[in-house]
Structures are given as C-alpha cells and as structure tokens.
Amino acid sequence: MSEILTHAEAGVLTLTLNRVERKNSLNVAMYASLADAIEQAAQDAATRVVVIQGHETVFSAGNDIQDFLKNPPAGQDSPVFRFLRGIATFPKPLLAAVCGPAVGVGTTMLLHCDLVYAGDNAAFSMPFVNLGLCPEAASSLLVPRMFGYHRAAEALLMGEPFFAEAALEVGLVNRVVPPSEANALAQAQARKLAAKPLSSLIETKRLMKGPQQEVVLRRMAEEGAAFGRMLREPAALEAMNAFMQKRKPDFSQC
C-alpha cells in the first residue's frame, strides 16, 4: 500500500501520510510523492484546495533517520527541498489536520499551511539543535514572526515539545478538537473553500503571502545549505548514531 494516499473529490485533494507503523516518518520516496502531488495540484484546474493529514494518533515523527543517513539531501533539487518549496509557493488554499506527534518537518510544514486543525493530543516539536542540525523550511524566519522571539528561541533552541493549546495561543493552529474530529473538520473547511471562487482565493492568498515569499525562499535556501553541511559534521553524526543505537548522545567534543 502506498505510503502517501491521494484522494480527489469535489475540488479537494487529500494527501494522507500512511506509514503509521513507522509513526509516519518521512523517507525520500514519500517526499518525492508529496512534491509531485503539490506541483501537479498547483497546475490542475480541477484541484481547488489541498489537505495534508495523518492518522488520529500521529501526524509525523519527522524524517526517517535511517533513510536520511542513507539518502541525505543532494542539493536544492532533492525531494525534501522540492516539497518545501512546493508548499511555500502553493497558490491555492493548503490545509492540515494534525493529531499526535508532529516532529521536525511535521511542525515546520504547518508554517506554510493556510489553515491548521489540531487534535487535543497534538504534540509539536522542532528538535533540530538536539540532532546537531539547524532549522529548515524557513522556520528560523517564520517561527520568530509567529511566536515572538523568546517563545521561538525556546522552541528552536530547546527543541522540547509544546502542545495543542500552546500552538493555538501562538497562532500555529486555528482550532483544537478531539483527535477523532480533526481530519473531518479539515475536510469540512476544505469543502467550504472549494465552493468559493478560486480566483478570489488565489488573489487573497497572494496578497497576504506574496510580500514575504521571496524572503521565505531565500531563507529556505540558506537553511538548506547549512543543514546539508551540518549533516556531515560530528554533532549530527553523533546524534543520529546515538538515535540508531538507542543511547544518549555525547556532544562534549562537538
């Protein structure tokens, strides 16, 4: 069965992360499928809205570390960066339903969504520093703008989880509901949007996001270059080896 399920109905394209046995951790193939789907949806006149969702117990544990070690991003055209640019420049409404853990890119992708609905079991985290890495998806720019600097610093420097009500308070999510209702709520909102004039949706989104898009893409590229470099450095190698070996990392020499 595909690890990314696609379903199109009444102008709404739903992309479901379908690797629950691995906590919906994202591998290269999944990024490629997501990037292709987002690129096609942007051009497809029949697609008016896109929804990204997971399972009511887990949204995404972030990158599949083992796959990431075997297939690190090879430049800005790698699937992960194609996906991130795709959601950053997607011209139509983009929604997400998030339940359970949303780790790393599981949180940062939400910064590029227009509406986010969370289950009350959602747990967001951006543990890049803890992995010897730096933020991605322009999160070093967008998180301080959304959260305010001090809360952003706590989220990005500490890398500790924060939960649905805190995400609602800082504006990362629009509404918090029971986990069994989150996907259905996102679908209902998507259908409402799909019934509206697409030209008005696109122009309104362009006016809201257009002024910052170039800055976002530039920061995304800057982060991507630093991320790729740091991925080969001692701190990241120690963090990922420790993760695979199920031990606490030792950064005393990093």
mmCIF file of N, CA, C and O in Angstrom, residues 3-4 17 19 22 24-37 62-75 77-84 105 231:
data_model
loop_
_atom_site.group_PDB
_atom_site.id
_atom_site.type_symbol
_atom_site.label_atom_id
_atom_site.label_comp_id
_atom_site.label_asym_id
_atom_site.label_seq_id
_atom_site.Cartn_x
_atom_site.Cartn_y
_atom_site.Cartn_z
ATOM 1 N N GLU A 3 2.579 4.766 0.720
ATOM 2 C CA GLU A 3 2.845 5.484 1.964
ATOM 3 C C GLU A 3 2.309 6.910 1.924
ATOM 4 O O GLU A 3 2.263 7.575 2.946
ATOM 5 N N ILE A 4 1.894 7.360 0.747
ATOM 6 C CA ILE A 4 1.154 8.618 0.590
ATOM 7 C C ILE A 4 -0.123 8.288 -0.165
ATOM 8 O O ILE A 4 -0.088 7.925 -1.344
ATOM 9 N N LEU A 17 -0.621 10.890 4.987
ATOM 10 C CA LEU A 17 0.604 10.188 5.370
ATOM 11 C C LEU A 17 0.193 8.823 5.908
ATOM 12 O O LEU A 17 -0.560 8.725 6.873
ATOM 13 N N ARG A 19 2.042 5.812 6.875
ATOM 14 C CA ARG A 19 3.126 4.941 7.345
ATOM 15 C C ARG A 19 3.064 4.883 8.874
ATOM 16 O O ARG A 19 4.042 5.121 9.569
ATOM 17 N N ARG A 22 5.512 3.283 11.274
ATOM 18 C CA ARG A 22 6.776 3.994 11.493
ATOM 19 C C ARG A 22 6.498 5.449 11.903
ATOM 20 O O ARG A 22 7.303 6.322 11.678
ATOM 21 N N ASN A 24 4.619 7.578 10.715
ATOM 22 C CA ASN A 24 4.567 8.477 9.554
ATOM 23 C C ASN A 24 5.869 9.249 9.362
ATOM 24 O O ASN A 24 5.868 10.396 8.869
ATOM 25 N N SER A 25 6.996 8.624 9.723
ATOM 26 C CA SER A 25 8.288 9.244 9.428
ATOM 27 C C SER A 25 8.468 9.292 7.917
ATOM 28 O O SER A 25 8.092 8.365 7.200
ATOM 29 N N LEU A 26 9.043 10.377 7.448
ATOM 30 C CA LEU A 26 9.098 10.658 6.010
ATOM 31 C C LEU A 26 10.416 10.205 5.412
ATOM 32 O O LEU A 26 11.494 10.571 5.897
ATOM 33 N N ASN A 27 10.337 9.421 4.343
ATOM 34 C CA ASN A 27 11.531 8.998 3.620
ATOM 35 C C ASN A 27 11.582 9.714 2.263
ATOM 36 O O ASN A 27 10.685 10.481 1.906
ATOM 37 N N VAL A 28 12.634 9.448 1.512
ATOM 38 C CA VAL A 28 12.836 10.141 0.241
ATOM 39 C C VAL A 28 11.667 9.893 -0.716
ATOM 40 O O VAL A 28 11.188 10.819 -1.388
ATOM 41 N N ALA A 29 11.200 8.650 -0.787
ATOM 42 C CA ALA A 29 10.098 8.326 -1.693
ATOM 43 C C ALA A 29 8.829 9.088 -1.325
ATOM 44 O O ALA A 29 8.095 9.559 -2.206
ATOM 45 N N MET A 30 8.573 9.238 -0.023
ATOM 46 C CA MET A 30 7.386 9.968 0.410
ATOM 47 C C MET A 30 7.503 11.457 0.072
ATOM 48 O O MET A 30 6.540 12.076 -0.386
ATOM 49 N N TYR A 31 8.687 12.023 0.286
ATOM 50 C CA TYR A 31 8.889 13.427 -0.094
ATOM 51 C C TYR A 31 8.672 13.621 -1.591
ATOM 52 O O TYR A 31 8.080 14.621 -2.022
ATOM 53 N N ALA A 32 9.181 12.671 -2.390
ATOM 54 C CA ALA A 32 9.014 12.785 -3.843
ATOM 55 C C ALA A 32 7.537 12.737 -4.223
ATOM 56 O O ALA A 32 7.071 13.520 -5.064
ATOM 57 N N SER A 33 6.785 11.822 -3.600
ATOM 58 C CA SER A 33 5.348 11.728 -3.884
ATOM 59 C C SER A 33 4.615 12.996 -3.480
ATOM 60 O O SER A 33 3.750 13.494 -4.217
ATOM 61 N N LEU A 34 4.953 13.539 -2.311
ATOM 62 C CA LEU A 34 4.312 14.776 -1.848
ATOM 63 C C LEU A 34 4.663 15.940 -2.771
ATOM 64 O O LEU A 34 3.785 16.735 -3.137
ATOM 65 N N ALA A 35 5.942 16.039 -3.144
ATOM 66 C CA ALA A 35 6.363 17.132 -4.026
ATOM 67 C C ALA A 35 5.647 17.050 -5.370
ATOM 68 O O ALA A 35 5.156 18.070 -5.888
ATOM 69 N N ASP A 36 5.567 15.847 -5.948
ATOM 70 C CA ASP A 36 4.885 15.670 -7.231
ATOM 71 C C ASP A 36 3.412 16.063 -7.119
ATOM 72 O O ASP A 36 2.865 16.746 -8.002
ATOM 73 N N ALA A 37 2.769 15.624 -6.030
ATOM 74 C CA ALA A 37 1.345 15.900 -5.860
ATOM 75 C C ALA A 37 1.080 17.389 -5.706
ATOM 76 O O ALA A 37 0.125 17.931 -6.285
ATOM 77 N N GLY A 62 8.603 13.156 11.694
ATOM 78 C CA GLY A 62 9.678 13.861 11.003
ATOM 79 C C GLY A 62 10.411 12.947 10.049
ATOM 80 O O GLY A 62 9.844 11.991 9.508
ATOM 81 N N ASN A 63 11.680 13.244 9.824
ATOM 82 C CA ASN A 63 12.461 12.450 8.884
ATOM 83 C C ASN A 63 12.721 11.046 9.416
ATOM 84 O O ASN A 63 12.979 10.862 10.613
ATOM 85 N N ASP A 64 12.677 10.076 8.510
ATOM 86 C CA ASP A 64 13.121 8.716 8.820
ATOM 87 C C ASP A 64 14.653 8.766 8.916
ATOM 88 O O ASP A 64 15.333 8.910 7.898
ATOM 89 N N ILE A 65 15.170 8.673 10.130
ATOM 90 C CA ILE A 65 16.605 8.885 10.348
ATOM 91 C C ILE A 65 17.444 7.887 9.557
ATOM 92 O O ILE A 65 18.449 8.250 8.929
ATOM 93 N N GLN A 66 17.044 6.627 9.564
ATOM 94 C CA GLN A 66 17.821 5.610 8.847
ATOM 95 C C GLN A 66 17.854 5.909 7.356
ATOM 96 O O GLN A 66 18.916 5.856 6.720
ATOM 97 N N ASP A 67 16.713 6.244 6.787
ATOM 98 C CA ASP A 67 16.660 6.591 5.368
ATOM 99 C C ASP A 67 17.438 7.873 5.107
ATOM 100 O O ASP A 67 18.116 8.007 4.080
ATOM 101 N N PHE A 68 17.364 8.813 6.038
ATOM 102 C CA PHE A 68 18.048 10.092 5.890
ATOM 103 C C PHE A 68 19.559 9.904 5.845
ATOM 104 O O PHE A 68 20.256 10.574 5.090
ATOM 105 N N LEU A 69 20.068 8.973 6.675
ATOM 106 C CA LEU A 69 21.501 8.690 6.675
ATOM 107 C C LEU A 69 21.943 8.039 5.366
ATOM 108 O O LEU A 69 23.031 8.311 4.858
ATOM 109 N N LYS A 70 21.092 7.188 4.826
ATOM 110 C CA LYS A 70 21.416 6.503 3.572
ATOM 111 C C LYS A 70 21.262 7.428 2.366
ATOM 112 O O LYS A 70 21.994 7.305 1.384
ATOM 113 N N ASN A 71 20.269 8.331 2.438
ATOM 114 C CA ASN A 71 19.943 9.181 1.288
ATOM 115 C C ASN A 71 19.863 10.645 1.715
ATOM 116 O O ASN A 71 18.782 11.245 1.682
ATOM 117 N N PRO A 72 20.984 11.247 2.131
ATOM 118 C CA PRO A 72 20.923 12.648 2.550
ATOM 119 C C PRO A 72 20.549 13.545 1.369
ATOM 120 O O PRO A 72 20.800 13.198 0.213
ATOM 121 N N PRO A 73 19.925 14.687 1.653
ATOM 122 C CA PRO A 73 19.542 15.600 0.561
ATOM 123 C C PRO A 73 20.750 15.977 -0.290
ATOM 124 O O PRO A 73 21.780 16.373 0.241
ATOM 125 N N ALA A 74 20.604 15.825 -1.594
ATOM 126 C CA ALA A 74 21.697 16.128 -2.522
ATOM 127 C C ALA A 74 21.358 17.393 -3.292
ATOM 128 O O ALA A 74 20.953 17.359 -4.450
ATOM 129 N N GLY A 75 21.467 18.525 -2.625
ATOM 130 C CA GLY A 75 21.218 19.785 -3.298
ATOM 131 C C GLY A 75 19.768 20.227 -3.233
ATOM 132 O O GLY A 75 18.894 19.528 -2.725
ATOM 133 N N ASP A 77 17.506 20.446 -5.393
ATOM 134 C CA ASP A 77 16.507 19.725 -6.184
ATOM 135 C C ASP A 77 16.158 18.367 -5.591
ATOM 136 O O ASP A 77 15.450 17.581 -6.221
ATOM 137 N N SER A 78 16.641 18.082 -4.398
ATOM 138 C CA SER A 78 16.295 16.824 -3.738
ATOM 139 C C SER A 78 14.809 16.856 -3.368
ATOM 140 O O SER A 78 14.207 17.925 -3.227
ATOM 141 N N PRO A 79 14.171 15.689 -3.213
ATOM 142 C CA PRO A 79 12.724 15.654 -2.957
ATOM 143 C C PRO A 79 12.268 16.483 -1.764
ATOM 144 O O PRO A 79 11.226 17.144 -1.831
ATOM 145 N N VAL A 80 13.031 16.467 -0.668
ATOM 146 C CA VAL A 80 12.592 17.220 0.511
ATOM 147 C C VAL A 80 12.529 18.705 0.210
ATOM 148 O O VAL A 80 11.564 19.386 0.584
ATOM 149 N N PHE A 81 13.526 19.250 -0.494
ATOM 150 C CA PHE A 81 13.511 20.680 -0.793
ATOM 151 C C PHE A 81 12.475 21.010 -1.860
ATOM 152 O O PHE A 81 11.891 22.108 -1.839
ATOM 153 N N ARG A 82 12.230 20.099 -2.791
ATOM 154 C CA ARG A 82 11.144 20.301 -3.760
ATOM 155 C C ARG A 82 9.803 20.408 -3.040
ATOM 156 O O ARG A 82 8.964 21.268 -3.367
ATOM 157 N N PHE A 83 9.595 19.540 -2.060
ATOM 158 C CA PHE A 83 8.344 19.568 -1.294
ATOM 159 C C PHE A 83 8.212 20.876 -0.525
ATOM 160 O O PHE A 83 7.156 21.528 -0.560
ATOM 161 N N LEU A 84 9.280 21.283 0.158
ATOM 162 C CA LEU A 84 9.211 22.508 0.960
ATOM 163 C C LEU A 84 8.968 23.731 0.088
ATOM 164 O O LEU A 84 8.153 24.598 0.425
ATOM 165 N N VAL A 105 9.987 18.464 10.565
ATOM 166 C CA VAL A 105 9.233 18.913 9.394
ATOM 167 C C VAL A 105 7.733 18.696 9.587
ATOM 168 O O VAL A 105 6.917 19.363 8.945
ATOM 169 N N LEU A 231 24.870 18.278 8.392
ATOM 170 C CA LEU A 231 24.536 16.852 8.368
ATOM 171 C C LEU A 231 25.788 15.981 8.306
ATOM 172 O O LEU A 231 25.764 14.834 8.751
#
